[in-house]
mmCIF file of C-alpha atoms and ligand atoms in Angstrom:
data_model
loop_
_atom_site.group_PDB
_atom_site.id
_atom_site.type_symbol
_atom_site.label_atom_id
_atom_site.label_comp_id
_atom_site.label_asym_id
_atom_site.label_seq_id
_atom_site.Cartn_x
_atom_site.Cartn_y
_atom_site.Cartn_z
ATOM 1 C CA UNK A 5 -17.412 19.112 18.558
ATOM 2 C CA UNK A 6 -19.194 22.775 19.937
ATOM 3 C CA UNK A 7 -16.597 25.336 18.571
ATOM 4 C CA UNK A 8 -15.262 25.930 15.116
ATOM 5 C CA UNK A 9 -12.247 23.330 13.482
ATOM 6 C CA UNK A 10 -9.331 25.066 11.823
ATOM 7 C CA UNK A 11 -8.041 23.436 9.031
ATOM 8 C CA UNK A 12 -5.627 23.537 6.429
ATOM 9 C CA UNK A 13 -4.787 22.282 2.933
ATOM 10 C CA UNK A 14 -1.230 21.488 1.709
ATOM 11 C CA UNK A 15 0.152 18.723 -0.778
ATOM 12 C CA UNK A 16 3.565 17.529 -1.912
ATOM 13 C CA UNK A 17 3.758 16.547 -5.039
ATOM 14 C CA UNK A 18 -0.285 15.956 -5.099
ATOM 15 C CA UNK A 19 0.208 13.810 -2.034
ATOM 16 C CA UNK A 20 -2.608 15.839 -0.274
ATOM 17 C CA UNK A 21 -2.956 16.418 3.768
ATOM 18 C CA UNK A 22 -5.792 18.030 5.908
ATOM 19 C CA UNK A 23 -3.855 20.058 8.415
ATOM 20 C CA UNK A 24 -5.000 19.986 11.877
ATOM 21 C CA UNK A 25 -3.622 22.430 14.368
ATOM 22 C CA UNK A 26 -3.795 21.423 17.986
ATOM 23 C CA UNK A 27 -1.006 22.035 19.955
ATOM 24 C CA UNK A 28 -2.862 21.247 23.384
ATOM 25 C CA UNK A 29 -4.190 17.653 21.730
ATOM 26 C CA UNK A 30 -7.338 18.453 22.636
ATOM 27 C CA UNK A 31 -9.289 16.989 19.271
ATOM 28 C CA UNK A 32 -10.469 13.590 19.564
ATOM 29 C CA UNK A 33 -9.452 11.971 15.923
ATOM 30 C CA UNK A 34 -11.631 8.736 15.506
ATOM 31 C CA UNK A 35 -11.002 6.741 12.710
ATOM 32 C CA UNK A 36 -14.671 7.836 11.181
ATOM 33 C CA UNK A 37 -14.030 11.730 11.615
ATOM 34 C CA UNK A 38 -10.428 11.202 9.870
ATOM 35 C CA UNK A 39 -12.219 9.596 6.851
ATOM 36 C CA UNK A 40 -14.799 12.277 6.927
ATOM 37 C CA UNK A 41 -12.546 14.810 6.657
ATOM 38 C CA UNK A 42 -10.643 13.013 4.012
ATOM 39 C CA UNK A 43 -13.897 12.223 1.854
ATOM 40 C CA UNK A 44 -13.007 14.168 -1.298
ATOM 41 C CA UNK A 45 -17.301 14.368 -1.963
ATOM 42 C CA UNK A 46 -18.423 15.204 1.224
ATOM 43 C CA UNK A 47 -15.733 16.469 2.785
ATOM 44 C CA UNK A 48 -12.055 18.517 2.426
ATOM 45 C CA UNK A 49 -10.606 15.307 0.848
ATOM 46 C CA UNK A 50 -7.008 14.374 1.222
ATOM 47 C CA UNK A 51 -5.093 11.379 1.149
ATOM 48 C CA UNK A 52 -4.512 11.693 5.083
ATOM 49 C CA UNK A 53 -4.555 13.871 7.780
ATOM 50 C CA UNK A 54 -1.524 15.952 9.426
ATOM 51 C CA UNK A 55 -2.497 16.423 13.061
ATOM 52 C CA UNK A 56 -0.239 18.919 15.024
ATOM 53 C CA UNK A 57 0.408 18.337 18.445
ATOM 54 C CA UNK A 58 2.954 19.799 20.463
ATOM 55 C CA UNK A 59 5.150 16.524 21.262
ATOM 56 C CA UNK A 60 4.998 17.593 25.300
ATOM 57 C CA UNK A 61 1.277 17.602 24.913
ATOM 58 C CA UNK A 62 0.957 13.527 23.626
ATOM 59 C CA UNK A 63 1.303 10.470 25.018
ATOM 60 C CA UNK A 64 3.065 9.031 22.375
ATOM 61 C CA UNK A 65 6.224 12.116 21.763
ATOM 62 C CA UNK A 66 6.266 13.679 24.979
ATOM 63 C CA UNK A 67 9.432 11.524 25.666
ATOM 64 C CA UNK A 68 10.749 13.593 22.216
ATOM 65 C CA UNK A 69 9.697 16.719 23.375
ATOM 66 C CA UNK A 70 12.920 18.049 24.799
ATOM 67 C CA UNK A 71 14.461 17.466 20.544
ATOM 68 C CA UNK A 72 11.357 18.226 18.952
ATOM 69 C CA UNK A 73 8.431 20.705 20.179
ATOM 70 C CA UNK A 74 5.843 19.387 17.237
ATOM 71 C CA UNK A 75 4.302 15.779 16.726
ATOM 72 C CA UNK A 76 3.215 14.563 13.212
ATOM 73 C CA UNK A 77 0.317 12.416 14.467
ATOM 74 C CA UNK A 78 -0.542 11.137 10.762
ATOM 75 C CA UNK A 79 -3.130 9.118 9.968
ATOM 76 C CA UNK A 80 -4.707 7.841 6.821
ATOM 77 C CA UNK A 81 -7.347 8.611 5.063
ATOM 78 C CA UNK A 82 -9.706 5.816 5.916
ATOM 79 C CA UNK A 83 -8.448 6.723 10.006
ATOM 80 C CA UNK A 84 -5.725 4.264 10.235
ATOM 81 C CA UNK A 85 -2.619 5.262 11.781
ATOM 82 C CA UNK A 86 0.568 5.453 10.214
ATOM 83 C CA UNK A 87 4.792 5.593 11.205
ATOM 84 C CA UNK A 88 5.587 8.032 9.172
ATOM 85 C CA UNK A 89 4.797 10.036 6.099
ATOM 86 C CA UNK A 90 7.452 11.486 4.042
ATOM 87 C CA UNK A 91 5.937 14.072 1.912
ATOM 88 C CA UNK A 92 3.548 14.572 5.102
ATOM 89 C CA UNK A 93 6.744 15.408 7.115
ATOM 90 C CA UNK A 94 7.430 18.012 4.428
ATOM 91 C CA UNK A 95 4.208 19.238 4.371
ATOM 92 C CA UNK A 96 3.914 19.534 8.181
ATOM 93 C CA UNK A 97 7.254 21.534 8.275
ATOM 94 C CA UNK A 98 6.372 23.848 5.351
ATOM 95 C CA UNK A 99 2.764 24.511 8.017
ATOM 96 C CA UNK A 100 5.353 25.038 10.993
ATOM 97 C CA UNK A 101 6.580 28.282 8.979
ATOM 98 C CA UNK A 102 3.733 29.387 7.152
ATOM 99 C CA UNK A 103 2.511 29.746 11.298
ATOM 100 C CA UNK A 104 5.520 31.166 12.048
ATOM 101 C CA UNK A 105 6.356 28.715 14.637
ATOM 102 C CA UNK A 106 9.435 28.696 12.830
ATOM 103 C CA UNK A 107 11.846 30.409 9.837
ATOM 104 C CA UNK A 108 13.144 28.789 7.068
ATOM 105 C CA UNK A 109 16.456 26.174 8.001
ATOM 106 C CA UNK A 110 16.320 23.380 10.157
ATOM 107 C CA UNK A 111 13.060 21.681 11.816
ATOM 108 C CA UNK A 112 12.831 18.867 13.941
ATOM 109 C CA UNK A 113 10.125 16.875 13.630
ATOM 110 C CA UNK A 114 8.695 14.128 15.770
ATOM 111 C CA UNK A 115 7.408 10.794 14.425
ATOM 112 C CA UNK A 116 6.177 7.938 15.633
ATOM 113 C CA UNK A 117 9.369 6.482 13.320
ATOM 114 C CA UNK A 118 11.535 8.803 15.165
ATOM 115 C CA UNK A 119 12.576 12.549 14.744
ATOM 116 C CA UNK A 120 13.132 13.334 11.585
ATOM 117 C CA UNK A 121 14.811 16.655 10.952
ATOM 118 C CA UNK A 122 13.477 19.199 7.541
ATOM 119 C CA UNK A 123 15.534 21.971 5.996
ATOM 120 C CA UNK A 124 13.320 24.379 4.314
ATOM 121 C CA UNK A 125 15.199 25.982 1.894
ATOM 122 C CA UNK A 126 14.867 29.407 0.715
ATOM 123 C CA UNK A 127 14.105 28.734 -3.087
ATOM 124 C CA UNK A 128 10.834 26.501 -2.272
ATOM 125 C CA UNK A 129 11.846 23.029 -1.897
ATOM 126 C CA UNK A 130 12.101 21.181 1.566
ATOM 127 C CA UNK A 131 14.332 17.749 2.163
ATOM 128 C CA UNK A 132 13.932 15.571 5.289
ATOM 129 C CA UNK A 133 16.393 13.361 6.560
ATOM 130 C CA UNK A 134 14.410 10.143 6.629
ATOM 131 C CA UNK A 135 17.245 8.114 8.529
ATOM 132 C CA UNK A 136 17.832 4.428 7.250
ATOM 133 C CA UNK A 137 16.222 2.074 5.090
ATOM 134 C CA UNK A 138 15.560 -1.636 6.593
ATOM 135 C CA UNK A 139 15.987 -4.293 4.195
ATOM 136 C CA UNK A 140 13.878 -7.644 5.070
ATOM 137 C CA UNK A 141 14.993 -10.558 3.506
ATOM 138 C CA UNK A 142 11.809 -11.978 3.140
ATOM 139 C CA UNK A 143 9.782 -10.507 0.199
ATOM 140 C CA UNK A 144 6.311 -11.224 -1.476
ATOM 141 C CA UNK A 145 4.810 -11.559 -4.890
ATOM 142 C CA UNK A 146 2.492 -8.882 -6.313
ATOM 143 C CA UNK A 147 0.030 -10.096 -9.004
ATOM 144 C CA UNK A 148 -2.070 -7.734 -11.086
ATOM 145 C CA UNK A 149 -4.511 -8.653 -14.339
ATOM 146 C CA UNK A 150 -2.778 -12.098 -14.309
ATOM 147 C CA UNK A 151 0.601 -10.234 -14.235
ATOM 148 C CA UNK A 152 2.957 -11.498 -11.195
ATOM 149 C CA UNK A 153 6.500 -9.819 -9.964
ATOM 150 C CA UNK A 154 8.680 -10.400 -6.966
ATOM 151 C CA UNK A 155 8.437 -7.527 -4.807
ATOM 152 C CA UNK A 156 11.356 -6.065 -2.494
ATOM 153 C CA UNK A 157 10.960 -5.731 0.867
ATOM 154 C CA UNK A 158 11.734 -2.394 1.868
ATOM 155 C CA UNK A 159 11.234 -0.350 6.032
ATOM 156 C CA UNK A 160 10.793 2.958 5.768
ATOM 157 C CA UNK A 161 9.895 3.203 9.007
ATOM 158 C CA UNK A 162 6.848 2.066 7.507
ATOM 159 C CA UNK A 163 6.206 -0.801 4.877
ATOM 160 C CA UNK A 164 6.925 -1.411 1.399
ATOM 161 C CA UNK A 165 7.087 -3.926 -1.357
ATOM 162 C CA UNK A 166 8.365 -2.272 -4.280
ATOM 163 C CA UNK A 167 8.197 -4.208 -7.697
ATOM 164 C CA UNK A 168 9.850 -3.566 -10.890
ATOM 165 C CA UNK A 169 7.580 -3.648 -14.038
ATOM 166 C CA UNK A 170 7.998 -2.927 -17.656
ATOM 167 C CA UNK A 171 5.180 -0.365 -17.614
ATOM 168 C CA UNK A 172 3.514 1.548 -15.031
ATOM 169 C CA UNK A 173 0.422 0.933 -16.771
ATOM 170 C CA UNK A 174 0.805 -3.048 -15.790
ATOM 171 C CA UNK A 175 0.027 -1.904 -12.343
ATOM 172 C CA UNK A 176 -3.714 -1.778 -13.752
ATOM 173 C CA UNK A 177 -6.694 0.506 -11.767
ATOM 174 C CA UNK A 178 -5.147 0.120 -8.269
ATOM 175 C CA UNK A 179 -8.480 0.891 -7.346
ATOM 176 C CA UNK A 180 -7.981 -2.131 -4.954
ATOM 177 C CA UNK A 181 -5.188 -3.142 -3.082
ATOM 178 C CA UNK A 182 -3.137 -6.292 -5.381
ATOM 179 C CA UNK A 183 -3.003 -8.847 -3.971
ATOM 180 C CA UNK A 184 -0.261 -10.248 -2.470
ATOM 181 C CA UNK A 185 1.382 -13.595 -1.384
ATOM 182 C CA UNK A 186 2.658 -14.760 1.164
ATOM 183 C CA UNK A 187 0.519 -12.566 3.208
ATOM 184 C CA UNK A 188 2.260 -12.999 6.412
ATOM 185 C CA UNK A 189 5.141 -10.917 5.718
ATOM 186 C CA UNK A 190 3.410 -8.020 6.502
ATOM 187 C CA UNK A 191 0.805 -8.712 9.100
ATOM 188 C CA UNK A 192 0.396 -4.330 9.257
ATOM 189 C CA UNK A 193 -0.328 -3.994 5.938
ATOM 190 C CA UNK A 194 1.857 -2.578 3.465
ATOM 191 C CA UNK A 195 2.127 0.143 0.662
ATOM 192 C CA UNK A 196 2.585 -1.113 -2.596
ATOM 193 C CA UNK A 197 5.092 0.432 -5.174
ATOM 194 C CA UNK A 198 5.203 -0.644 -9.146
ATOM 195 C CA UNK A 199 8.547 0.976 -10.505
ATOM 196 C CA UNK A 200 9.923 1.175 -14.456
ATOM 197 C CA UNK A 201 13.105 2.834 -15.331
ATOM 198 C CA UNK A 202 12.709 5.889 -17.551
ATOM 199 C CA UNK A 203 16.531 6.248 -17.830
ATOM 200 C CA UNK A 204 19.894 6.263 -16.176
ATOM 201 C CA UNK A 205 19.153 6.703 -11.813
ATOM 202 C CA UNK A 206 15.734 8.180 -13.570
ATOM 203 C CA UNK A 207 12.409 6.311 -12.433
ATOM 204 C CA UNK A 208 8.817 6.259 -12.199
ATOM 205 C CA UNK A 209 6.337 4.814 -9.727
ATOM 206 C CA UNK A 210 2.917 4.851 -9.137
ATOM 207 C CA UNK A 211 1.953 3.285 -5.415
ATOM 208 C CA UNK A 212 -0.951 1.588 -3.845
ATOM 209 C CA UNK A 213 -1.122 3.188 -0.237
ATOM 210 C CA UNK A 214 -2.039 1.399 2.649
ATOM 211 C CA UNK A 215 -5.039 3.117 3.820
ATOM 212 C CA UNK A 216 -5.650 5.395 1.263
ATOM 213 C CA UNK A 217 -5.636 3.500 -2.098
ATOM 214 C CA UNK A 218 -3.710 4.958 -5.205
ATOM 215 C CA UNK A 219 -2.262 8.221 -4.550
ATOM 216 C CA UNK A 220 0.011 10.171 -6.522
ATOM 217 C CA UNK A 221 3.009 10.055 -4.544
ATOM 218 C CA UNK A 222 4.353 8.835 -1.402
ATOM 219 C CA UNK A 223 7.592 10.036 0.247
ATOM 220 C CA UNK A 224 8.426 7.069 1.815
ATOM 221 C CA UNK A 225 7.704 4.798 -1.362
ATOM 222 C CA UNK A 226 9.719 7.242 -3.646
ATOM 223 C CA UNK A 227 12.738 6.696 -0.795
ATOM 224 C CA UNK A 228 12.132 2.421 -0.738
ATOM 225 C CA UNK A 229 12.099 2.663 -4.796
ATOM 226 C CA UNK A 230 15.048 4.233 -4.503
ATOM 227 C CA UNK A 231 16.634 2.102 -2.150
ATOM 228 C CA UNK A 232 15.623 -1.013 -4.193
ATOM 229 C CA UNK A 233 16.551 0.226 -7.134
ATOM 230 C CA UNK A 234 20.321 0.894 -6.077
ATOM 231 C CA UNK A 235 20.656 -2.607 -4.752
ATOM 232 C CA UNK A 236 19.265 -3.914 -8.166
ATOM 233 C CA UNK A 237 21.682 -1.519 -10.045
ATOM 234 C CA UNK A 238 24.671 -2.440 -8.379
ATOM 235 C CA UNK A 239 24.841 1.171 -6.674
ATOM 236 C CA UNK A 240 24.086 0.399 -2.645
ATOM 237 C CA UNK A 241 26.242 2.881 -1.396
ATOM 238 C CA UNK A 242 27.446 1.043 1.598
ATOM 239 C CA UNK A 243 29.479 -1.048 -0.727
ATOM 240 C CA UNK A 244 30.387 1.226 -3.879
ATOM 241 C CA UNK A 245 31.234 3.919 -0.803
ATOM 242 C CA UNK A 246 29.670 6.672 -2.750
ATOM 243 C CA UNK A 247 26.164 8.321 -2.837
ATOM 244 C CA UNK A 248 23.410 6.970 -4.710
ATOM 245 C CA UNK A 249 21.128 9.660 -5.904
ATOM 246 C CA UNK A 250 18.308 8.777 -8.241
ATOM 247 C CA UNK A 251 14.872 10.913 -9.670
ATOM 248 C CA UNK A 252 11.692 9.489 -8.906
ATOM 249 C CA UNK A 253 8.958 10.651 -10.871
ATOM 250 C CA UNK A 254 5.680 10.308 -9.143
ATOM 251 C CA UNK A 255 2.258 11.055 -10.642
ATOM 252 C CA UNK A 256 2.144 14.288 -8.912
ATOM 253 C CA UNK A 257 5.558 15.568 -9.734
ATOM 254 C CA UNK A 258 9.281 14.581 -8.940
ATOM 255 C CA UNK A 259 11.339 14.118 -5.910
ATOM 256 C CA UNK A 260 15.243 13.518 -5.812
ATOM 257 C CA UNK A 261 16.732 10.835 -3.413
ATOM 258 C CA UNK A 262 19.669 10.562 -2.051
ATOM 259 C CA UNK A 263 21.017 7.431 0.119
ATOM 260 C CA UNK A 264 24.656 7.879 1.583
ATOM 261 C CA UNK A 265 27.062 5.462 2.295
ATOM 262 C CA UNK A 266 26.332 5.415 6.172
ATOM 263 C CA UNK A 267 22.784 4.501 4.929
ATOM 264 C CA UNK A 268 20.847 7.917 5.611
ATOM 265 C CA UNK A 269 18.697 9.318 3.031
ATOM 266 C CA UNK A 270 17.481 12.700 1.838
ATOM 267 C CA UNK A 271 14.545 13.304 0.238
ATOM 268 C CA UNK A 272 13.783 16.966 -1.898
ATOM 269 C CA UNK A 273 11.084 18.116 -3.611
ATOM 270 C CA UNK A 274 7.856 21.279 -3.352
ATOM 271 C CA UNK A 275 5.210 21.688 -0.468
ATOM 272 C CA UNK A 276 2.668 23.762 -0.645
ATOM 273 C CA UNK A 277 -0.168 25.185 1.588
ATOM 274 C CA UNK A 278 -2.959 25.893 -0.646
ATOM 275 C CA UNK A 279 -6.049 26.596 1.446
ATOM 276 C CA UNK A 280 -7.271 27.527 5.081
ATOM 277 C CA UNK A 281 -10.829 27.466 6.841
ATOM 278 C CA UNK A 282 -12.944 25.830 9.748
ATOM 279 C CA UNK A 283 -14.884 22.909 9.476
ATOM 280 C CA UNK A 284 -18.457 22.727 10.492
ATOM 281 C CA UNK A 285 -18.697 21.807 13.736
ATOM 282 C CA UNK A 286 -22.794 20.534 12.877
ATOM 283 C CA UNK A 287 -21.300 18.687 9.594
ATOM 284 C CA UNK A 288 -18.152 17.124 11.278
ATOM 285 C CA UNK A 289 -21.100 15.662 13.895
ATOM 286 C CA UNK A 290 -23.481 14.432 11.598
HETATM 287 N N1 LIG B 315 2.082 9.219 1.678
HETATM 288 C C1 LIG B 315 3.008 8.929 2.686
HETATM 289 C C2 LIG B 315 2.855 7.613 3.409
HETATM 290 C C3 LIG B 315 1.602 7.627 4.297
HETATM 291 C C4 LIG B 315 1.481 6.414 5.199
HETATM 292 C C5 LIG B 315 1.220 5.148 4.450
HETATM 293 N N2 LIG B 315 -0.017 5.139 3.730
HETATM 294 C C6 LIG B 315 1.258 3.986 5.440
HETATM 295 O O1 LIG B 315 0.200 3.531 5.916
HETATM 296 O O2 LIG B 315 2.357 3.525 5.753
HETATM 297 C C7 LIG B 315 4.427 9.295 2.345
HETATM 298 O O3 LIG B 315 4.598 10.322 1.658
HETATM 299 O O4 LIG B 315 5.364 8.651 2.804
#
């Protein structure tokens, strides 16, 4: 890299993104300049990276372009790449206006799960539509300090195995991914939720993320806890006909979801932009 990288910093609810913009695609993102930039020593340090492409300028959303004119090409913070992001979707959106590429309201987004539209409202918070949850049958088990649960199997567009414990703080260090069995059910990799109720439609999570450890939240595990949990509570609202809404509480904060009875679900809560700068161009290359 010759010339200066502009970056930016946002989170929602502490899930934390380097922002990339480059509407022509012209950065080259390899998995080892992704984790660099995501180092939280020795570099910016985020939990993943929001790269913003116009959809007409890559290969993989110029067949989106004509419903949405930006790409979220996420990827994780050790340079995997992911489906989708939730919070990273809000994130992205909340960059979209704070460029003024566009004004508060309605945003299209393209994903690789899809378009997903974001209403940035006036008072602050932002909700995407994050379209339908899949619902495997087959699950796994997750065992932690000798501790083992069964864990549902919930699509996001992405994957999850969300697992209901007494206490969060069962979920031990999650400094390493649990293990998890049988390991065939997701040959991808999955992101790893551990859920306790703190009261009625009110619960907490903490998540392992695939490719980027513990974080303290994830959009898409807040929406598959929720998911799970209505099925567990009797409250899927395909059969009771009536919206389920429940409050996740993440480490970083809270987000409210909402799943309808024709299976779409919102997701609210803050994003922020917090910093801007270039990177290094000798430092990225080192
Ligand atoms: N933090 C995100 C999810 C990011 C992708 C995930 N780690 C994966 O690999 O699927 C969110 O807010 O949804």
């Amino acid at each position: 890299m010759t010339s200066p990288l502009a970056f930016l910093k946002g989170h929602g609810t502490e899930n934390d993104f380097v922002i990339l913009p480059d509407p022509e695609n012209a950065v080259d993102l390899p998995p080892a300049v992704v984790a660099r930039l995501c180092d939280r020593r020795a570099g910016i340090g985020g939990d993943g990276v929001l790269h913003v492409v116009r959809s007409a300028a890559h290969p993989e959303a110029k067949h989106l372009a004509d419903e949405a004119e930006w790409f979220m090409d996420y990827r994780n913070a050790d340079g995997s790449v992911a489906e989708m992001c939730g919070n990273g979707v809000r994130v992205f959106a909340r960059y979209l206006q704070h460029a003024g590429h566009v004004t508060a309201g309605e945003v299209p987004v393209a994903t690789r799960g899809g378009i997903k539209h974001v209403h940035l409202d006036k008072n602050g918070s932002v909700t995407v539509r994050m379209g339908k949850a899949v619902l495997p049958e087959a699950g796994v088990t997750v065992t932690v300090d000798g501790r083992s649960w069964p864990a549902r199997n919930v699509n996001m567009g992405n994957p999850h195995a969300v697992a209901f414990v007494e206490s969060l703080d069962h979920a031990g260090s999650l400094d390493a991914e649990p293990p998890y069995e049988p390991a065939a059910v997701y040959p991808e990799g999955v992101n790893i939720e551990f859920v306790a109720d703190r009261g009625p439609r009110h619960v907490a999570m903490r998540v392992h993320e695939r490719g980027a450890a513990e974080t303290r939240s994830c959009g898409t595990g807040a929406c598959a806890v929720a998911v799970a949990t209505a099925r567990r509570d009797g409250a899927d609202p395909a059969v009771t006909g009536m919206p389920a809404t429940y409050t996740v509480d993440v480490l970083g904060g809270t987000l409210v979801i909402t799943e309808h009875p024709d299976g779409e679900i919102e997701m609210t809560g803050p994003a922020v932009i917090v910093a801007e700068g270039t990177v290094e161009p000798t430092w990225l290359d080192a």
